Each structure stands twice: as C-alpha cells, then as structure tokens.
Tab-separated table of C-alpha atoms and ligand atoms in Angstrom:
chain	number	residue	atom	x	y	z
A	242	UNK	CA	53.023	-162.121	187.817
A	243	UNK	CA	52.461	-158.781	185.763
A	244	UNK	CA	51.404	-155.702	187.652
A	245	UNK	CA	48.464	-153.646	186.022
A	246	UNK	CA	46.833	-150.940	186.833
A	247	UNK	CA	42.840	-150.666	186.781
A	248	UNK	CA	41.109	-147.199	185.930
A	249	UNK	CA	37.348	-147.946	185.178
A	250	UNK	CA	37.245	-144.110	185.038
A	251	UNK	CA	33.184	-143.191	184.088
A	252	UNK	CA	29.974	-144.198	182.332
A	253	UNK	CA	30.564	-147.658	180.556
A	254	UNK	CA	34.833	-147.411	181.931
A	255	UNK	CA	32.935	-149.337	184.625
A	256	UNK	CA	31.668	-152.091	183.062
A	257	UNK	CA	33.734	-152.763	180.276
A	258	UNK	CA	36.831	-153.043	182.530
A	259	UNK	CA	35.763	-156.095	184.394
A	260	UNK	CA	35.343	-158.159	181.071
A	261	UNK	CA	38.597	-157.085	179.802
A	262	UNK	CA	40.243	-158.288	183.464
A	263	UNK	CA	38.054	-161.708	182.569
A	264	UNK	CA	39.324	-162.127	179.524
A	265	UNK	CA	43.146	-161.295	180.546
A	266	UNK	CA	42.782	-163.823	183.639
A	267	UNK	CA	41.712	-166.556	181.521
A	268	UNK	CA	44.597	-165.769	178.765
A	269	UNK	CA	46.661	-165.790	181.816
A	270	UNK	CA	45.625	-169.360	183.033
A	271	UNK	CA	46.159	-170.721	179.540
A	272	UNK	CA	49.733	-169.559	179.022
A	273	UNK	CA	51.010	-169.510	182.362
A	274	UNK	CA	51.165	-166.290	183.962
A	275	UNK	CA	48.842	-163.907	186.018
A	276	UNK	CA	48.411	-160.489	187.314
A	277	UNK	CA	48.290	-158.195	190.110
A	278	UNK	CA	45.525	-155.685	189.276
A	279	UNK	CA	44.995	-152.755	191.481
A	280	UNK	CA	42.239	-150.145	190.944
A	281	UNK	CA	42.692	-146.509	190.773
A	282	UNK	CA	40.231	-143.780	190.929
A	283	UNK	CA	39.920	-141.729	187.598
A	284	UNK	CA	38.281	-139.255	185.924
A	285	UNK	CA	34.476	-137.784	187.458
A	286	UNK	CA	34.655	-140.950	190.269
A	287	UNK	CA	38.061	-139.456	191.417
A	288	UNK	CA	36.684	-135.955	191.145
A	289	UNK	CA	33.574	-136.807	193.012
A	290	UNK	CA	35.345	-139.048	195.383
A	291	UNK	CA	38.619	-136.965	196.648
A	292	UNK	CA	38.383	-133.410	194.772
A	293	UNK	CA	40.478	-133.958	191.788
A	294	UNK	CA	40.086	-135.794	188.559
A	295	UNK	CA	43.752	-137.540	188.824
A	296	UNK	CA	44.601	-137.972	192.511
A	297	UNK	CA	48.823	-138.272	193.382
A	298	UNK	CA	47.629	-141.877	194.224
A	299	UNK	CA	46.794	-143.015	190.836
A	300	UNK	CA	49.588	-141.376	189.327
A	301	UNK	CA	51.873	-143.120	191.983
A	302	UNK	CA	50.117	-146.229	191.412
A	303	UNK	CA	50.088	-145.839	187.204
A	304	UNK	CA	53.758	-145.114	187.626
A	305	UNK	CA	54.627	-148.088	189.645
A	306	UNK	CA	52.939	-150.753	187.681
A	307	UNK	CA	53.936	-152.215	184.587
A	308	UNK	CA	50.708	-151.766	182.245
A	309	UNK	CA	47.848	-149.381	182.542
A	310	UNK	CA	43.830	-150.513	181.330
A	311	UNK	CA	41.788	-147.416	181.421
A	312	UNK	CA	38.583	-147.541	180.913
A	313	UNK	CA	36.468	-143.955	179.874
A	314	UNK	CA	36.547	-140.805	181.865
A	315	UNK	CA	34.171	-137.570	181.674
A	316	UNK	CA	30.316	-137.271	181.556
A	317	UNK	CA	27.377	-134.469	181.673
A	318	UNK	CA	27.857	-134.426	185.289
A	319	UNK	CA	31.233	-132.881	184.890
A	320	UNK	CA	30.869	-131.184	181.592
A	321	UNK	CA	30.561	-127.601	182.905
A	322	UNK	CA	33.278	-127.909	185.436
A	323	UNK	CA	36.343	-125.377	184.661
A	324	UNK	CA	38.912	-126.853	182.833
A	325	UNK	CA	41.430	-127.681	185.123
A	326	UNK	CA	38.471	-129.764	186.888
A	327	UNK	CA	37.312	-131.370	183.384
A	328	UNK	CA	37.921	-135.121	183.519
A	329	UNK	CA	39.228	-135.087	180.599
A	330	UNK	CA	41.791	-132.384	180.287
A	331	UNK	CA	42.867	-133.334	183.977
A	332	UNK	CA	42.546	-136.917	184.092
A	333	UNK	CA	43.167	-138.852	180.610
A	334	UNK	CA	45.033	-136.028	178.595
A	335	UNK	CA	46.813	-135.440	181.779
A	336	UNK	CA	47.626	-139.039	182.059
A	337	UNK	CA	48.826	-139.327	178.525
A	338	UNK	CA	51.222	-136.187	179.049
A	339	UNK	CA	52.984	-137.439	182.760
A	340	UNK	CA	53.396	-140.946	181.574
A	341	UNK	CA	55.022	-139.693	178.514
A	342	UNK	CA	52.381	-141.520	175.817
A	343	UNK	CA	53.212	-139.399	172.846
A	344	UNK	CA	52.203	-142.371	170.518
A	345	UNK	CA	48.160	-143.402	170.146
A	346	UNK	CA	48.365	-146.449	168.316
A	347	UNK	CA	44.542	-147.380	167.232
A	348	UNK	CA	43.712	-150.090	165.408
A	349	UNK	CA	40.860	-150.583	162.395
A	350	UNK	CA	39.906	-153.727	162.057
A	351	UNK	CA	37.199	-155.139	160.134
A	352	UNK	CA	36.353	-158.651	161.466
A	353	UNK	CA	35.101	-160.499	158.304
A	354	UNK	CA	31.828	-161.563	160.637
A	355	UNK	CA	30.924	-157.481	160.893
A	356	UNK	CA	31.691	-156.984	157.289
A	357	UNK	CA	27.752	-155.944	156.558
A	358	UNK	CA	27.419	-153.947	159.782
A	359	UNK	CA	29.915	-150.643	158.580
A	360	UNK	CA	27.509	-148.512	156.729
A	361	UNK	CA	29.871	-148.729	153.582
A	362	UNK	CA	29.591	-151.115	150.993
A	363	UNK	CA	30.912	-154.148	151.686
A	364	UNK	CA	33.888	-154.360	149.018
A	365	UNK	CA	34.498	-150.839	150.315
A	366	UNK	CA	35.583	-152.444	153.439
A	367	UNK	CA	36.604	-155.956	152.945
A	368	UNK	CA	39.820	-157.309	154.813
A	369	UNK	CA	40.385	-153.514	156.073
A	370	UNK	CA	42.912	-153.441	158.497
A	371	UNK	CA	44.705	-150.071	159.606
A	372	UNK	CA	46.758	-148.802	162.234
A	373	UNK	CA	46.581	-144.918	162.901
A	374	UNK	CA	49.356	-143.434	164.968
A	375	UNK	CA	47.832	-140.494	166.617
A	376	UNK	CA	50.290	-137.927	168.239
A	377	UNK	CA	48.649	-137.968	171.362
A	378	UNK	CA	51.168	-135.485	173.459
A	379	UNK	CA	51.338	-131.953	171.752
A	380	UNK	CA	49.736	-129.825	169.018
A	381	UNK	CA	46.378	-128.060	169.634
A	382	UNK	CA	45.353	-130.150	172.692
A	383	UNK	CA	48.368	-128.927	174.927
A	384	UNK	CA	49.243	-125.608	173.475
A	385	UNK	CA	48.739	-122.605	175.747
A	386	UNK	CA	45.140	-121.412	175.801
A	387	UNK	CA	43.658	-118.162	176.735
A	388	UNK	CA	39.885	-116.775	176.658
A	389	UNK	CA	39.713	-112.926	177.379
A	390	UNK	CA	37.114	-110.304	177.097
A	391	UNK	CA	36.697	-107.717	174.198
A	392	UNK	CA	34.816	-104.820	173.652
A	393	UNK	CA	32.018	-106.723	171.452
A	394	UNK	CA	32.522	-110.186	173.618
A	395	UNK	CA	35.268	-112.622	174.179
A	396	UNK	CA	37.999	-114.025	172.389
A	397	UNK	CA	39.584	-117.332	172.646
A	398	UNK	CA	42.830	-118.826	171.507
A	399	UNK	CA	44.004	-122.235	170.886
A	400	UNK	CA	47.917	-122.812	170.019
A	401	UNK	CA	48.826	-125.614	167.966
A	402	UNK	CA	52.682	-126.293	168.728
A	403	UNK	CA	55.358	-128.839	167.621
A	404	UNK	CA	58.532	-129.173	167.439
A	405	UNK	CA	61.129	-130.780	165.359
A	406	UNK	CA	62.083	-133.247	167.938
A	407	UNK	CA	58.461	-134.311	168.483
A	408	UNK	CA	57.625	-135.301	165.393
A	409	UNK	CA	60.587	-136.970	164.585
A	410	UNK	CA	60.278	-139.388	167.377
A	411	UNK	CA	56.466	-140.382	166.344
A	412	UNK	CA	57.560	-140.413	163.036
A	413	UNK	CA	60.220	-142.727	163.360
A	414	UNK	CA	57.616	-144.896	165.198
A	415	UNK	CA	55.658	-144.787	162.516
A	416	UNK	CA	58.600	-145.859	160.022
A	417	UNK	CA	59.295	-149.130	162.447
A	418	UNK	CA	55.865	-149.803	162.401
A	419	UNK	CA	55.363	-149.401	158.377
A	420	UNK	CA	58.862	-151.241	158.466
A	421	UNK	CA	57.244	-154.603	160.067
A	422	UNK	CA	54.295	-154.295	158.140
A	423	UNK	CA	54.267	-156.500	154.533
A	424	UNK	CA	52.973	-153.153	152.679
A	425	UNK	CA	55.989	-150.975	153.203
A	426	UNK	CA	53.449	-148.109	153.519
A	427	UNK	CA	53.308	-145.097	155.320
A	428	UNK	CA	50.633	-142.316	154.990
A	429	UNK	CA	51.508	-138.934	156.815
A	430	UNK	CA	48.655	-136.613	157.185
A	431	UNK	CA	49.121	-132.662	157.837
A	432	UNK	CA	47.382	-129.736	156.440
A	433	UNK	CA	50.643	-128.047	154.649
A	434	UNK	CA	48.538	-126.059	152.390
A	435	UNK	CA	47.560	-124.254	155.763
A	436	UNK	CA	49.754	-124.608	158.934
A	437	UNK	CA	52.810	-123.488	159.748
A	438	UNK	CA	53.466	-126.670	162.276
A	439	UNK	CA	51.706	-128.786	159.250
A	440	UNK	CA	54.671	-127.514	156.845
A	441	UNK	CA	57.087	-128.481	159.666
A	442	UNK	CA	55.414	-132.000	159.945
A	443	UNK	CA	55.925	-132.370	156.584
A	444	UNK	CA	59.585	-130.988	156.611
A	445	UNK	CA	60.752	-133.977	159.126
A	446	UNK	CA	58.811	-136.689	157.835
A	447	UNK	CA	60.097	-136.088	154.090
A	448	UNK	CA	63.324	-135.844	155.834
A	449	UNK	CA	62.952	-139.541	158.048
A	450	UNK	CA	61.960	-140.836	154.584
A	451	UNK	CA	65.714	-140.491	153.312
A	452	UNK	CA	66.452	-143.105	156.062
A	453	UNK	CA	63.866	-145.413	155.516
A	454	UNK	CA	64.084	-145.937	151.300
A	455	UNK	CA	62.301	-149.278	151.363
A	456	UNK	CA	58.998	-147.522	152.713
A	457	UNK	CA	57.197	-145.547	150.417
A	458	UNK	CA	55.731	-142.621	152.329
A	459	UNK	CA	53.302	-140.472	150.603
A	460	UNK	CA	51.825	-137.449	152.350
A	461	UNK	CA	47.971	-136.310	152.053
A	462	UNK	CA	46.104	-133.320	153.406
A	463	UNK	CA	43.541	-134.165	156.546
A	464	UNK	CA	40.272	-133.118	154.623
A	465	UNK	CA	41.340	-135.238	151.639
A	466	UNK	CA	42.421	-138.239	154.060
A	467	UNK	CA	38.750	-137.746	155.561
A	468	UNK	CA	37.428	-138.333	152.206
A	469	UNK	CA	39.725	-140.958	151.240
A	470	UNK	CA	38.765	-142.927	154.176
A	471	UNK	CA	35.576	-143.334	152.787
A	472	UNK	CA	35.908	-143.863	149.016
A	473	UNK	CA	38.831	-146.305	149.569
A	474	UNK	CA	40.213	-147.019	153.035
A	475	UNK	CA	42.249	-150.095	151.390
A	476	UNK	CA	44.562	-147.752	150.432
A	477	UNK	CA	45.789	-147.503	153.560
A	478	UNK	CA	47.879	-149.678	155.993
A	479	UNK	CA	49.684	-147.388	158.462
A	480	UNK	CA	48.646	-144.033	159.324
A	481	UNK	CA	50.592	-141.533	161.345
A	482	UNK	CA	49.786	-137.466	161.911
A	483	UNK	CA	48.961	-135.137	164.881
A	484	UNK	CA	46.904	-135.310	167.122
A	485	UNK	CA	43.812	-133.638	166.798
A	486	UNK	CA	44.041	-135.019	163.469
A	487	UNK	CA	43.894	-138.282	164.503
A	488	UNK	CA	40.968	-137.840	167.257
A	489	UNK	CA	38.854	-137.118	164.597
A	490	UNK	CA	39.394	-139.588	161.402
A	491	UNK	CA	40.218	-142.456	164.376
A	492	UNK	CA	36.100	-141.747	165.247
A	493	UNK	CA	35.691	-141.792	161.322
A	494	UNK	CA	37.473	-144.479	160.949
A	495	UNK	CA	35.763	-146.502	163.633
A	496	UNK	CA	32.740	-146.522	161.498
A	497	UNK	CA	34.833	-149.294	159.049
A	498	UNK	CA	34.989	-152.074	161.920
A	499	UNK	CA	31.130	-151.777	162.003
A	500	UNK	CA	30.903	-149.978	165.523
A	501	UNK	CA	33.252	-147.572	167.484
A	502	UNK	CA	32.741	-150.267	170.244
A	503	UNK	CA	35.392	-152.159	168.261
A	504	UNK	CA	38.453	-150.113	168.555
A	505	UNK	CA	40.889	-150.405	170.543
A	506	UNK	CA	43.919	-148.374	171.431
A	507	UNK	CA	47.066	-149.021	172.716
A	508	UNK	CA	49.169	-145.233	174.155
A	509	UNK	CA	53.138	-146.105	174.451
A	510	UNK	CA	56.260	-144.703	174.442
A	511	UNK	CA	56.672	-144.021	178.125
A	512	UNK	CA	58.674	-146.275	179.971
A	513	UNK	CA	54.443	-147.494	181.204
A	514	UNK	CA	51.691	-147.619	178.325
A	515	UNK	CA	47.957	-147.495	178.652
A	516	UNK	CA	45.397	-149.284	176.872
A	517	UNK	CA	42.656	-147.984	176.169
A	518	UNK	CA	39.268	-148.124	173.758
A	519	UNK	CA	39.215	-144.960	171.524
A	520	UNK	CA	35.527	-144.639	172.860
A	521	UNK	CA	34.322	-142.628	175.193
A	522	UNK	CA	31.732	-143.158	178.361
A	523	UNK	CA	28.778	-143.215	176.603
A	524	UNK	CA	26.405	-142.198	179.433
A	525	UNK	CA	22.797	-142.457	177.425
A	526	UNK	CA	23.527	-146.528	177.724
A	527	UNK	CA	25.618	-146.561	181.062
A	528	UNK	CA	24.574	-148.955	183.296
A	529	UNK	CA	22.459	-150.991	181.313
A	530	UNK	CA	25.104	-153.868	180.321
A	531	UNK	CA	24.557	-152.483	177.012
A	532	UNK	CA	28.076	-151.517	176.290
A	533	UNK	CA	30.605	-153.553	173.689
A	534	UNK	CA	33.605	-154.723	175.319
A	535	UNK	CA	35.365	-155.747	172.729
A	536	UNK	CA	37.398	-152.598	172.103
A	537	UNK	CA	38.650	-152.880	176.141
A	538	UNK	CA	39.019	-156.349	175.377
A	539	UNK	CA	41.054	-156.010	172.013
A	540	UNK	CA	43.094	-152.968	173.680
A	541	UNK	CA	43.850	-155.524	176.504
A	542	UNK	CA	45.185	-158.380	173.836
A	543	UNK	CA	47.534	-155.264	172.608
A	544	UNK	CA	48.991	-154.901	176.447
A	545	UNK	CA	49.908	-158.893	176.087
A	546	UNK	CA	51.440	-157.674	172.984
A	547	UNK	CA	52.898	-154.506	173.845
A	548	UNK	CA	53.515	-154.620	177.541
A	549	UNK	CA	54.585	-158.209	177.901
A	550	UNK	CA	55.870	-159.682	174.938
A	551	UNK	CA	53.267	-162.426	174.692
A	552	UNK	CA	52.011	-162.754	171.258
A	553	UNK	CA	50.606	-165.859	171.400
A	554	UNK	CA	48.352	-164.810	174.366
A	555	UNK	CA	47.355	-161.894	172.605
A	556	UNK	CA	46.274	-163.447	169.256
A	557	UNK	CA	44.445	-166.207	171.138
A	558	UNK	CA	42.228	-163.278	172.617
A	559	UNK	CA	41.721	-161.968	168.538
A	560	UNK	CA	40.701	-165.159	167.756
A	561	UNK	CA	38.361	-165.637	170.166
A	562	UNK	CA	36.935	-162.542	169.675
A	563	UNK	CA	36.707	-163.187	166.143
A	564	UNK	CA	34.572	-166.601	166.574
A	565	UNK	CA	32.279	-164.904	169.273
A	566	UNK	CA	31.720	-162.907	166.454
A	567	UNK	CA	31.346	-165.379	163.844
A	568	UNK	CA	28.809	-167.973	165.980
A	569	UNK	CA	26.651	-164.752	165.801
A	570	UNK	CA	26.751	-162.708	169.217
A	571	UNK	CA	26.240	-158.859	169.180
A	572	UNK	CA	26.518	-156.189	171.590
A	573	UNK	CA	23.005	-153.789	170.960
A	574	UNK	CA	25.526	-151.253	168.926
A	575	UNK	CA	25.937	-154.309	166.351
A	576	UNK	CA	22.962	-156.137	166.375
A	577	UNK	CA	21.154	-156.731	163.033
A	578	UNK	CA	18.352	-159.638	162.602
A	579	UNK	CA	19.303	-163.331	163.075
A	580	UNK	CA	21.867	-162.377	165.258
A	581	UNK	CA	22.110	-163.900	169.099
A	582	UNK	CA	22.320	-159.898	171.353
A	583	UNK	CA	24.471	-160.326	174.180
A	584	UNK	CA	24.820	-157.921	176.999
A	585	UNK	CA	28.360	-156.733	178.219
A	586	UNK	CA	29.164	-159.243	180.797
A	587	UNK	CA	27.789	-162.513	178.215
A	588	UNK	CA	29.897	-161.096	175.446
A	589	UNK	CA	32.843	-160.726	177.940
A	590	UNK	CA	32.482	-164.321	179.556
A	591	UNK	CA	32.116	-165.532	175.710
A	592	UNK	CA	35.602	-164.434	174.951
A	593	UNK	CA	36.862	-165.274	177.998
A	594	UNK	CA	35.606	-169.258	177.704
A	595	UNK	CA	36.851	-169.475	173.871
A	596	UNK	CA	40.442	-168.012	175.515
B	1425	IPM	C1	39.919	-139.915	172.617
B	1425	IPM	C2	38.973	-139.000	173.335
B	1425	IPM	C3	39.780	-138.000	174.143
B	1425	IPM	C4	40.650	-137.230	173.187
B	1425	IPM	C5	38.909	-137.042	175.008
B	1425	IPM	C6	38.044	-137.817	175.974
B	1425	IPM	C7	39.744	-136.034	175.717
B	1425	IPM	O1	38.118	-138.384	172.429
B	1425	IPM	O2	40.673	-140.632	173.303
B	1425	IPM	O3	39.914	-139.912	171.394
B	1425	IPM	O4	40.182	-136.264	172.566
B	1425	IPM	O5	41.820	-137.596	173.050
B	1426	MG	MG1	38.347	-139.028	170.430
C-alpha cells in the first residue's frame, strides 16, 4: 500500500487527475499493490476555498506521503491577484521549493503512432526521445524581485542567482542520468556569452565532466539549442540547464511528441517527488472532457518508476498508452482524419483496460 498525494489543482488538474488515479489502480491490481490517495486543495481551489493558494494542510499532507500527482494550478480568475496570492508563485513553485524538487525531469517522447501529428517533418522527428533536466529550484524564478517607482514610471528587477553547490548537484544528476543512458550524451545549455551565473554553469559542469570521462558533454548556448531543437532534435538524448531555460524549450520541445498534452514530468530530489504534466490548466477547454491525459498518465507511470521502484508497472502503462495510440484514439489536441476522438475520461479508461 503506497501513500500518494492528490492535487487536481485548476482548469483541466481536475479532470486529468482522475484518469491518471484509473490508470495507477488498475497497474496496481495487475502487479500486486495499491494505494492510499488523499486529496489536497491546490492552487486557485485552495485560494478560493480557505484564503491561500498552498494551505499548511497540503503541505503537511505532501510531506507525509510518499509520492505527489499534481495536476495544474492558476487561471484568469487568479491572474491579477498580487504575487504572493498567484497560484502559481505560491502554490506549485512554492511546492517545488519546500519539498526540495530542484530536478524537473521532462520527458520527449515521440510515440511512433503521433509521428505525423508534430508539425515537423517526419524524419525530423522519428524515434525522438529526450529527457530535459530543468533546474526547477533557483535562478530567475526565485531570485529576489523588486518593482519601484521612478521619475518617468517604474522599474522592475528580476535576479537570476546560482550557486556553485546548486548546479553541481543537478549536474551530477544529469551525469547519472547520461551515465544509464546507451548514448553517453550530455548537452548543457547556458548563455555564457552573456551571464555571469551562465559562465558559472559552465565553470562546474566542465568541471563534473573531469569525473565522468566516458560521457561526452558538449555545451550550447539557449538561443542556438532553441534552434537546434528544430533543425535536428536527434541530436540530443539528455538535456540539463536552468531553469527558466528549461520552461521554455520543454514547451518547444513539446511540440516534437505531437501535442504538449503528451509530456509528462517527473520533479525529484527531495526526500518526496511530484509528478506532474509540463502543461498547464488550459481554461478555454476546461470542463469539456476535452483535455489529453496522457501526460498525467505518463507522469504517473514515472512515479511507479521513480517513487516505487516498479518498472515493470510503469512500462506496462507506456505500452498501453502506446497501443491506445496505435488502434487510433485521439484526444481533440491530436485528432487528424480517420482517427477514432476520444474525450478525457474514454482515453483514460482505454489505458486503464489495456493495463
Ligand atoms: C511549468 C509551468 C510553471 C513554470 C508555471 C505554471 C509557474 O509553466 O511547470 O513549466 O513556469 O514552472
Ligand atoms: Mg512551463
């Protein structure tokens, strides 16, 4: 019996979560174990329901459990609240930060049935398959902040901070991680040309590389990386650089799995992780059991993984997600002529009945 936590959190967070508890229950029945799964409020619900975006009670309950699923927080409703009442400052970045998540692992992959639904070519994208460790605990997101008034109008400041031991420690994540993979490759991505903390980056990872001689570790620029990604994303195996870095060519990089509904996201190195979809709460189709579930449902395979050491649970989830995909079903956000469209709940109890 495994103890997760539930945050559905906003917007689609609602309905995706359900299908991704389906899917884990039925994984669960197959190989012989289940779960405890309590909900917590998150995000605008918590907000709206008790004041505050991440009550003590969710971080008591996220602490005390052994896995986190999280769902999507934030919306238009909450958009203009100050930012210590934003959903997502307070809730999810707050989240990552108290649980210690320093490490956004999210994954890019191209199931061979989607292969004409990226909007690159399709030997541009063939057999992708990429794992982009985003620093998900420091740089610009969480250095100080000010906004002040000047004589012509305002000023506002942004601090992007790291330090040595921070990047060593996602580093060396990364260098385990390019260790078990069969390509031995690492890409680091910084802006050295530029930043100060970029030149530092670079600094420790060049120096992490001494240790590791059997990976071959090449460093690129962000804006070149961004272009890269596009003219020839095979290139690439296992990613690692900071993190608003990796918010932004994780959303580019969506767009090679066909859909941003299809990644999934997996935040460890706390002594709890959370699994999450890299998506947000998309509130123009809330409600309308329009959403894809498969990146909650993928990110949920990862917690077998991750969380509790069941592998073979966890691929049996892939591969039912693959053949959903393969006899044809689609989510509206994949859906292209002779395909069979399936709302969220169908596409979740499909996965769930091939598990
Ligand atoms: C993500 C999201 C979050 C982020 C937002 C909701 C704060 O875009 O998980 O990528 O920027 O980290
Ligand atoms: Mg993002």
């Amino acid at each position: 019996m495994y103890k997760a936590a539930v945050l559905p959190g906003d917007g689609i967070g609602i309905e995706i979560i359900p299908e991704a508890v389906k899917v884990l229950e039925a994984a669960g029945k197959k190989y012989g174990f289940s779960f405890e799964f309590t909900e917590g409020l998150v995000g605008g619900a918590a907000l709206d329901a008790t004041g505050v975006p991440l009550p003590d009670e969710t971080l008591e309950l996220c602490n005390n459990s052994e896995a986190i699923l999280l769902g999507a927080v934030g919306g238009p409703k909450w958009d203009t609240l100050p930012v210590h009442l934003r959903p997502e400052a307070a809730s999810l970045l707050r989240l990552r930060k108290e649980l210690d998540l320093y490490a956004n692992l999210r994954f890019v992959k191209l199931y061979p049935a989607l292969i004409d639904s990226s909007p690159l070519k399709r030997e541009v994208v063939e057999g992708i398959e990429i794992v982009i460790i985003r620093e998900a605990t420091g740089g610009l997101y969480f250095g100080e902040k000010k906004r002040e008034k000047t004589e012509d109008g305002e000023r506002a400041v942004d601090t992007l901070v790291y330090n040595t031991w921070e990047i060593e420690r996602i580093g060396r994540l990364a260098f385990e991680m390019a260790e078990k993979h069969p390509s031995k490759h690492l890409t680091s991505v910084d802006k050295h040309n530029v930043l100060e903390s970029s030149r530092l980056w670079r600094d420790v990872m060049t120096g992490l590389a001494k240790e590791y001689p059997h990976i071959e570790m090449e460093s690129i620029y962000v804006d070149n990386c961004a272009m890269q990604l596009i003219r020839d994303p095979k290139q690439f195996s296992i990613m690692v650089t900071e993190n608003m870095f990796g918010d932004i060519l994780t959303d580019e990089a969506s767009m090679l799995t066909g859909s941003i509904g299809m990644l999934a996201s997996a935040s460890i190195g706390g002594r709890v992780a959370m699994y999450e979809p890299a998506h947000g709460t998309a509130p123009d189709i809330a409600g309308q059991k329009k959403a894809n579930p498969l990146a909650m449902i993928l990110s949920a395979a990862h917690m077998l993984r991750y969380s509790f050491d069941h592998e073979d649970a966890a691929v049996s989830i892939e591969k039912a997600v693959e053949e959903v995909l393969d006899e044809g079903y689609r989510t509206p956000d994949l859906m292209s002529e002779g395909m069979t469209l399936a709302n969220t709940v169908e596409m979740g109890d499909l996965v769930a009945s091939k598990v």
